[in-house]
Tab-separated table of N, CA, C and O in Angstrom:
chain	number	residue	atom	x	y	z
A	1	MET	N	0.826	-1.196	0.000
A	1	MET	CA	0.000	0.000	0.000
A	1	MET	C	0.863	1.249	0.000
A	1	MET	O	0.531	2.220	-0.668
A	2	ASP	N	1.959	1.227	0.731
A	2	ASP	CA	2.818	2.417	0.802
A	2	ASP	C	3.328	2.833	-0.574
A	2	ASP	O	3.288	4.012	-0.934
A	3	ALA	N	3.814	1.852	-1.336
A	3	ALA	CA	4.345	2.166	-2.664
A	3	ALA	C	3.241	2.671	-3.591
A	3	ALA	O	3.438	3.633	-4.343
A	4	ALA	N	2.074	2.049	-3.528
A	4	ALA	CA	0.947	2.489	-4.368
A	4	ALA	C	0.489	3.888	-3.966
A	4	ALA	O	0.137	4.703	-4.826
A	5	HIS	N	0.518	4.179	-2.682
A	5	HIS	CA	0.132	5.502	-2.187
A	5	HIS	C	1.104	6.565	-2.717
A	5	HIS	O	0.678	7.630	-3.190
A	6	GLU	N	2.380	6.278	-2.671
A	6	GLU	CA	3.376	7.228	-3.173
A	6	GLU	C	3.282	7.381	-4.688
A	6	GLU	O	3.464	8.470	-5.228
A	7	MET	N	2.982	6.283	-5.400
A	7	MET	CA	2.773	6.355	-6.841
A	7	MET	C	1.586	7.263	-7.148
A	7	MET	O	1.634	8.076	-8.074
A	8	ALA	N	0.543	7.169	-6.354
A	8	ALA	CA	-0.635	8.018	-6.544
A	8	ALA	C	-0.272	9.490	-6.371
A	8	ALA	O	-0.735	10.337	-7.144
A	9	HIS	N	0.556	9.801	-5.385
A	9	HIS	CA	1.011	11.184	-5.219
A	9	HIS	C	1.775	11.651	-6.466
A	9	HIS	O	1.571	12.762	-6.940
A	10	ALA	N	2.641	10.792	-6.986
A	10	ALA	CA	3.432	11.160	-8.161
A	10	ALA	C	2.540	11.430	-9.369
A	10	ALA	O	2.793	12.340	-10.150
A	11	VAL	N	1.479	10.670	-9.500
A	11	VAL	CA	0.554	10.837	-10.628
A	11	VAL	C	-0.375	12.029	-10.421
A	11	VAL	O	-0.546	12.850	-11.316
A	12	LEU	N	-0.952	12.125	-9.239
A	12	LEU	CA	-1.998	13.116	-8.988
A	12	LEU	C	-1.482	14.489	-8.562
A	12	LEU	O	-2.116	15.501	-8.835
A	13	HIS	N	-0.368	14.513	-7.876
A	13	HIS	CA	0.031	15.751	-7.188
A	13	HIS	C	1.402	16.284	-7.587
A	13	HIS	O	1.985	17.081	-6.852
A	14	ARG	N	1.885	15.904	-8.736
A	14	ARG	CA	3.225	16.336	-9.137
A	14	ARG	C	3.334	17.846	-9.316
A	14	ARG	O	4.407	18.406	-9.204
A	15	ASN	N	2.210	18.520	-9.576
A	15	ASN	CA	2.238	19.972	-9.799
A	15	ASN	C	1.688	20.772	-8.617
A	15	ASN	O	1.455	21.971	-8.750
A	16	VAL	N	1.492	20.124	-7.488
A	16	VAL	CA	0.975	20.819	-6.312
A	16	VAL	C	2.117	21.573	-5.646
A	16	VAL	O	3.185	21.009	-5.383
A	17	SER	N	1.881	22.851	-5.375
A	17	SER	CA	2.908	23.672	-4.726
A	17	SER	C	3.018	23.307	-3.247
A	17	SER	O	2.129	22.668	-2.675
A	18	GLU	N	4.086	23.750	-2.628
A	18	GLU	CA	4.269	23.513	-1.192
A	18	GLU	C	3.138	24.165	-0.398
A	18	GLU	O	2.633	23.597	0.565
A	19	ASP	N	2.729	25.354	-0.821
A	19	ASP	CA	1.625	26.048	-0.164
A	19	ASP	C	0.321	25.269	-0.340
A	19	ASP	O	-0.454	25.100	0.598
A	20	GLY	N	0.087	24.777	-1.549
A	20	GLY	CA	-1.106	23.974	-1.811
A	20	GLY	C	-1.114	22.691	-1.011
A	20	GLY	O	-2.152	22.244	-0.530
A	21	LEU	N	0.051	22.110	-0.851
A	21	LEU	CA	0.189	20.895	-0.054
A	21	LEU	C	-0.202	21.151	1.395
A	21	LEU	O	-0.966	20.392	1.988
A	22	ARG	N	0.305	22.242	1.957
A	22	ARG	CA	-0.033	22.577	3.349
A	22	ARG	C	-1.523	22.863	3.503
A	22	ARG	O	-2.146	22.459	4.476
A	23	LYS	N	-2.074	23.589	2.546
A	23	LYS	CA	-3.467	24.016	2.628
A	23	LYS	C	-4.448	22.852	2.458
A	23	LYS	O	-5.479	22.806	3.117
A	24	ASP	N	-4.120	21.907	1.594
A	24	ASP	CA	-5.055	20.832	1.245
A	24	ASP	C	-4.531	19.445	1.603
A	24	ASP	O	-4.898	18.458	0.953
A	25	LEU	N	-3.695	19.340	2.607
A	25	LEU	CA	-3.046	18.070	2.932
A	25	LEU	C	-4.038	16.926	3.141
A	25	LEU	O	-3.846	15.827	2.620
A	26	LYS	N	-5.107	17.175	3.877
A	26	LYS	CA	-6.067	16.102	4.163
A	26	LYS	C	-6.700	15.582	2.867
A	26	LYS	O	-6.788	14.369	2.659
A	27	ALA	N	-7.111	16.479	1.988
A	27	ALA	CA	-7.714	16.072	0.712
A	27	ALA	C	-6.694	15.362	-0.173
A	27	ALA	O	-7.014	14.345	-0.821
A	28	ILE	N	-5.466	15.858	-0.183
A	28	ILE	CA	-4.412	15.256	-0.997
A	28	ILE	C	-4.110	13.838	-0.531
A	28	ILE	O	-3.981	12.914	-1.336
A	29	GLU	N	-4.009	13.653	0.772
A	29	GLU	CA	-3.765	12.312	1.309
A	29	GLU	C	-4.929	11.374	1.011
A	29	GLU	O	-4.737	10.206	0.676
A	30	SER	N	-6.142	11.878	1.132
A	30	SER	CA	-7.328	11.071	0.834
A	30	SER	C	-7.340	10.639	-0.631
A	30	SER	O	-7.631	9.479	-0.948
A	31	GLN	N	-7.018	11.550	-1.525
A	31	GLN	CA	-6.972	11.223	-2.950
A	31	GLN	C	-5.920	10.153	-3.239
A	31	GLN	O	-6.175	9.209	-3.999
A	32	ALA	N	-4.753	10.292	-2.631
A	32	ALA	CA	-3.684	9.317	-2.851
A	32	ALA	C	-4.092	7.946	-2.317
A	32	ALA	O	-3.845	6.922	-2.971
A	33	PHE	N	-4.724	7.911	-1.159
A	33	PHE	CA	-5.171	6.631	-0.607
A	33	PHE	C	-6.217	5.995	-1.513
A	33	PHE	O	-6.169	4.799	-1.788
A	34	ARG	N	-7.163	6.800	-1.991
A	34	ARG	CA	-8.232	6.244	-2.839
A	34	ARG	C	-7.687	5.676	-4.135
A	34	ARG	O	-8.117	4.608	-4.579
A	35	LEU	N	-6.735	6.368	-4.764
A	35	LEU	CA	-6.153	5.836	-5.999
A	35	LEU	C	-5.353	4.570	-5.711
A	35	LEU	O	-5.464	3.582	-6.445
A	36	ALA	N	-4.570	4.578	-4.650
A	36	ALA	CA	-3.797	3.389	-4.286
A	36	ALA	C	-4.720	2.209	-4.008
A	36	ALA	O	-4.464	1.087	-4.459
A	37	SER	N	-5.815	2.459	-3.304
A	37	SER	CA	-6.778	1.403	-2.991
A	37	SER	C	-7.440	0.867	-4.250
A	37	SER	O	-7.639	-0.342	-4.397
A	38	ALA	N	-7.795	1.764	-5.151
A	38	ALA	CA	-8.422	1.340	-6.404
A	38	ALA	C	-7.455	0.504	-7.236
A	38	ALA	O	-7.857	-0.451	-7.907
A	39	PHE	N	-6.194	0.861	-7.184
A	39	PHE	CA	-5.166	0.119	-7.914
A	39	PHE	C	-4.969	-1.273	-7.315
A	39	PHE	O	-4.892	-2.266	-8.045
A	40	LEU	N	-4.898	-1.356	-5.987
A	40	LEU	CA	-4.614	-2.625	-5.317
A	40	LEU	C	-5.844	-3.495	-5.084
A	40	LEU	O	-5.731	-4.723	-5.013
A	41	LEU	N	-7.008	-2.867	-4.917
A	41	LEU	CA	-8.258	-3.583	-4.639
A	41	LEU	C	-9.319	-3.118	-5.641
A	41	LEU	O	-10.235	-2.381	-5.305
A	42	PRO	N	-9.212	-3.559	-6.901
A	42	PRO	CA	-10.103	-3.052	-7.953
A	42	PRO	C	-11.576	-3.354	-7.682
A	42	PRO	O	-11.928	-4.421	-7.196
A	43	SER	N	-12.404	-2.382	-8.025
A	43	SER	CA	-13.845	-2.521	-7.801
A	43	SER	C	-14.468	-3.609	-8.671
A	43	SER	O	-15.572	-4.073	-8.388
A	44	THR	N	-13.776	-4.028	-9.705
A	44	THR	CA	-14.315	-5.064	-10.595
A	44	THR	C	-14.085	-6.476	-10.079
A	44	THR	O	-14.754	-7.406	-10.530
A	45	THR	N	-13.155	-6.646	-9.137
A	45	THR	CA	-12.862	-7.994	-8.651
A	45	THR	C	-12.914	-8.137	-7.136
A	45	THR	O	-13.492	-9.096	-6.631
A	46	TYR	N	-12.307	-7.212	-6.419
A	46	TYR	CA	-12.212	-7.344	-4.963
A	46	TYR	C	-13.567	-7.510	-4.264
A	46	TYR	O	-13.720	-8.419	-3.432
A	47	PRO	N	-14.586	-6.702	-4.560
A	47	PRO	CA	-15.853	-6.837	-3.835
A	47	PRO	C	-16.517	-8.208	-3.967
A	47	PRO	O	-17.238	-8.639	-3.068
A	48	HIS	N	-16.242	-8.910	-5.051
A	48	HIS	CA	-16.841	-10.238	-5.234
A	48	HIS	C	-16.319	-11.256	-4.228
A	48	HIS	O	-16.936	-12.299	-4.025
A	49	GLU	N	-15.195	-10.942	-3.606
A	49	GLU	CA	-14.618	-11.844	-2.610
A	49	GLU	C	-15.018	-11.474	-1.183
A	49	GLU	O	-14.643	-12.167	-0.246
A	50	VAL	N	-15.760	-10.400	-1.027
A	50	VAL	CA	-16.149	-9.926	0.300
A	50	VAL	C	-17.675	-9.948	0.410
A	50	VAL	O	-18.317	-8.920	0.524
A	51	ARG	N	-18.230	-11.108	0.351
A	51	ARG	CA	-19.691	-11.220	0.416
A	51	ARG	C	-20.230	-10.856	1.799
A	51	ARG	O	-21.234	-10.194	1.921
A	52	HIS	N	-19.543	-11.318	2.832
A	52	HIS	CA	-19.947	-11.052	4.218
A	52	HIS	C	-18.718	-10.564	4.981
A	52	HIS	O	-17.960	-11.381	5.508
A	53	PRO	N	-18.507	-9.246	5.047
A	53	PRO	CA	-17.318	-8.736	5.734
A	53	PRO	C	-17.259	-9.172	7.198
A	53	PRO	O	-18.214	-8.999	7.950
A	54	SER	N	-16.174	-9.785	7.563
A	54	SER	CA	-15.917	-10.182	8.944
A	54	SER	C	-14.407	-10.184	9.128
A	54	SER	O	-13.654	-10.136	8.145
A	55	LEU	N	-13.980	-10.264	10.353
A	55	LEU	CA	-12.553	-10.299	10.618
A	55	LEU	C	-11.913	-11.513	9.945
A	55	LEU	O	-10.854	-11.401	9.323
A	56	ALA	N	-12.568	-12.660	10.024
A	56	ALA	CA	-12.023	-13.879	9.407
A	56	ALA	C	-11.896	-13.717	7.889
A	56	ALA	O	-10.873	-14.093	7.302
A	57	THR	N	-12.909	-13.150	7.268
A	57	THR	CA	-12.867	-12.928	5.818
A	57	THR	C	-11.723	-11.996	5.453
A	57	THR	O	-10.944	-12.267	4.536
A	58	LEU	N	-11.628	-10.873	6.175
A	58	LEU	CA	-10.594	-9.895	5.855
A	58	LEU	C	-9.193	-10.427	6.141
A	58	LEU	O	-8.248	-10.092	5.425
A	59	LEU	N	-9.051	-11.257	7.153
A	59	LEU	CA	-7.749	-11.885	7.418
A	59	LEU	C	-7.324	-12.773	6.258
A	59	LEU	O	-6.158	-12.741	5.839
A	60	SER	N	-8.254	-13.564	5.735
A	60	SER	CA	-7.895	-14.429	4.610
A	60	SER	C	-7.609	-13.601	3.358
A	60	SER	O	-6.699	-13.919	2.590
A	61	LEU	N	-8.352	-12.518	3.164
A	61	LEU	CA	-8.127	-11.664	1.994
A	61	LEU	C	-6.839	-10.846	2.134
A	61	LEU	O	-6.232	-10.461	1.131
A	62	LYS	N	-6.431	-10.608	3.367
A	62	LYS	CA	-5.165	-9.899	3.601
A	62	LYS	C	-4.011	-10.673	2.962
A	62	LYS	O	-3.132	-10.085	2.327
A	63	GLU	N	-4.016	-11.962	3.108
A	63	GLU	CA	-2.965	-12.801	2.518
A	63	GLU	C	-3.064	-12.806	0.993
A	63	GLU	O	-2.068	-12.682	0.302
A	64	ARG	N	-4.265	-12.940	0.495
A	64	ARG	CA	-4.471	-13.022	-0.963
A	64	ARG	C	-4.138	-11.718	-1.673
A	64	ARG	O	-3.454	-11.700	-2.686
A	65	TRP	N	-4.642	-10.591	-1.142
A	65	TRP	CA	-4.488	-9.300	-1.798
A	65	TRP	C	-3.264	-8.521	-1.310
A	65	TRP	O	-2.904	-7.510	-1.883
A	66	ARG	N	-2.658	-8.975	-0.216
A	66	ARG	CA	-1.468	-8.327	0.367
A	66	ARG	C	-1.740	-6.868	0.740
A	66	ARG	O	-0.925	-5.979	0.490
A	67	VAL	N	-2.904	-6.660	1.343
A	67	VAL	CA	-3.328	-5.327	1.789
A	67	VAL	C	-3.855	-5.474	3.210
A	67	VAL	O	-4.580	-6.430	3.512
A	68	SER	N	-3.511	-4.535	4.079
A	68	SER	CA	-3.908	-4.612	5.485
A	68	SER	C	-5.425	-4.628	5.644
A	68	SER	O	-6.170	-4.182	4.762
A	69	ILE	N	-5.863	-5.109	6.780
A	69	ILE	CA	-7.289	-5.131	7.083
A	69	ILE	C	-7.830	-3.706	7.157
A	69	ILE	O	-8.918	-3.422	6.650
A	70	LYS	N	-7.080	-2.817	7.758
A	70	LYS	CA	-7.525	-1.424	7.853
A	70	LYS	C	-7.733	-0.823	6.465
A	70	LYS	O	-8.738	-0.150	6.213
A	71	ALA	N	-6.817	-1.066	5.547
A	71	ALA	CA	-6.962	-0.555	4.181
A	71	ALA	C	-8.153	-1.208	3.475
A	71	ALA	O	-8.867	-0.546	2.718
A	72	GLN	N	-8.369	-2.484	3.735
A	72	GLN	CA	-9.531	-3.164	3.143
A	72	GLN	C	-10.833	-2.540	3.642
A	72	GLN	O	-11.765	-2.325	2.856
A	73	ILE	N	-10.891	-2.255	4.927
A	73	ILE	CA	-12.104	-1.660	5.489
A	73	ILE	C	-12.352	-0.293	4.874
A	73	ILE	O	-13.483	0.023	4.478
A	74	LYS	N	-11.311	0.522	4.748
A	74	LYS	CA	-11.480	1.837	4.122
A	74	LYS	C	-11.960	1.691	2.681
A	74	LYS	O	-12.803	2.455	2.214
A	75	ARG	N	-11.445	0.693	1.962
A	75	ARG	CA	-11.874	0.464	0.579
A	75	ARG	C	-13.334	0.009	0.548
A	75	ARG	O	-14.104	0.440	-0.321
A	76	LEU	N	-13.737	-0.839	1.472
A	76	LEU	CA	-15.138	-1.290	1.522
A	76	LEU	C	-16.076	-0.120	1.786
A	76	LEU	O	-17.171	-0.067	1.237
A	77	VAL	N	-15.649	0.829	2.601
A	77	VAL	CA	-16.434	2.044	2.841
A	77	VAL	C	-16.497	2.869	1.557
A	77	VAL	O	-17.570	3.316	1.144
A	78	ASP	N	-15.357	3.053	0.902
A	78	ASP	CA	-15.313	3.829	-0.343
A	78	ASP	C	-16.215	3.233	-1.416
A	78	ASP	O	-16.786	3.954	-2.230
A	79	LEU	N	-16.327	1.912	-1.427
A	79	LEU	CA	-17.154	1.225	-2.423
A	79	LEU	C	-18.614	1.095	-1.985
A	79	LEU	O	-19.409	0.463	-2.672
A	80	ASP	N	-18.954	1.677	-0.838
A	80	ASP	CA	-20.314	1.606	-0.282
A	80	ASP	C	-20.770	0.177	-0.009
A	80	ASP	O	-21.953	-0.139	-0.089
A	81	ILE	N	-19.832	-0.683	0.329
A	81	ILE	CA	-20.169	-2.058	0.702
A	81	ILE	C	-20.496	-2.125	2.183
A	81	ILE	O	-21.375	-2.878	2.594
A	82	ILE	N	-19.803	-1.327	2.979
A	82	ILE	CA	-20.167	-1.171	4.388
A	82	ILE	C	-20.299	0.326	4.660
A	82	ILE	O	-19.579	1.129	4.067
A	83	PRO	N	-21.227	0.703	5.523
A	83	PRO	CA	-21.374	2.125	5.849
A	83	PRO	C	-20.214	2.593	6.743
A	83	PRO	O	-19.639	1.793	7.489
A	84	PRO	N	-19.877	3.877	6.673
A	84	PRO	CA	-18.748	4.396	7.463
A	84	PRO	C	-18.859	4.107	8.956
A	84	PRO	O	-17.855	3.816	9.604
A	85	GLU	N	-20.057	4.156	9.484
A	85	GLU	CA	-20.211	3.915	10.921
A	85	GLU	C	-19.910	2.460	11.308
A	85	GLU	O	-19.648	2.162	12.460
A	86	HIS	N	-19.919	1.549	10.348
A	86	HIS	CA	-19.591	0.147	10.634
A	86	HIS	C	-18.097	-0.121	10.557
A	86	HIS	O	-17.648	-1.195	10.919
A	87	ALA	N	-17.334	0.854	10.082
A	87	ALA	CA	-15.891	0.651	9.938
A	87	ALA	C	-15.200	0.437	11.276
A	87	ALA	O	-14.115	-0.137	11.328
A	88	THR	N	-15.816	0.860	12.360
A	88	THR	CA	-15.211	0.661	13.681
A	88	THR	C	-16.018	-0.299	14.552
A	88	THR	O	-15.752	-0.435	15.737
A	89	ASP	N	-17.000	-0.957	13.957
A	89	ASP	CA	-17.812	-1.912	14.704
A	89	ASP	C	-17.072	-3.228	14.925
A	89	ASP	O	-16.290	-3.668	14.106
A	90	VAL	N	-17.363	-3.863	16.032
A	90	VAL	CA	-16.908	-5.229	16.259
A	90	VAL	C	-17.768	-6.105	15.345
A	90	VAL	O	-18.947	-5.833	15.182
A	91	PRO	N	-17.255	-7.143	14.710
A	91	PRO	CA	-15.950	-7.720	14.939
A	91	PRO	C	-14.869	-7.249	13.973
A	91	PRO	O	-13.814	-7.846	13.924
A	92	ILE	N	-15.125	-6.224	13.179
A	92	ILE	CA	-14.114	-5.815	12.210
A	92	ILE	C	-13.230	-4.713	12.766
A	92	ILE	O	-12.084	-4.917	13.103
A	93	GLY	N	-13.749	-3.516	12.851
A	93	GLY	CA	-12.952	-2.328	13.100
A	93	GLY	C	-12.184	-2.291	14.391
A	93	GLY	O	-11.027	-1.881	14.406
A	94	ASN	N	-12.783	-2.680	15.502
A	94	ASN	CA	-12.103	-2.562	16.787
A	94	ASN	C	-10.985	-3.571	16.961
A	94	ASN	O	-10.184	-3.462	17.874
A	95	GLN	N	-10.929	-4.564	16.112
A	95	GLN	CA	-9.890	-5.581	16.227
A	95	GLN	C	-8.766	-5.390	15.222
A	95	GLN	O	-7.800	-6.144	15.229
A	96	ILE	N	-8.829	-4.392	14.371
A	96	ILE	CA	-7.839	-4.270	13.307
A	96	ILE	C	-6.517	-3.720	13.780
A	96	ILE	O	-5.525	-3.858	13.091
A	97	ARG	N	-6.458	-3.125	14.916
A	97	ARG	CA	-5.218	-2.473	15.361
A	97	ARG	C	-4.052	-3.455	15.443
A	97	ARG	O	-2.918	-3.063	15.322
A	98	THR	N	-4.326	-4.724	15.670
A	98	THR	CA	-3.259	-5.705	15.779
A	98	THR	C	-2.955	-6.389	14.457
A	98	THR	O	-2.107	-7.259	14.401
A	99	TYR	N	-3.646	-5.996	13.400
A	99	TYR	CA	-3.442	-6.654	12.109
A	99	TYR	C	-2.960	-5.658	11.120
A	99	TYR	O	-3.077	-5.627	10.013
């Protein structure tokens, strides 16, 4: 995810000034994460493997897709597969800190 995130910055933000970076850092980081997530967890294939999001499902997909559980949860929210308020619900969100 780190490399994909940095690649997204190189593609999306190569012309952003230092002032623009300071002013819009949160939006810039969000954009880079979303592009990296789309690259690593494509909407055409990844959601078909997450029929019932659970910690066990995401753990197995972590190995297959090589993406952290936290990043998977953020991608599931971005794809409207789980609502944002469920991103921190047990058994998924509150247990991700150790994964």
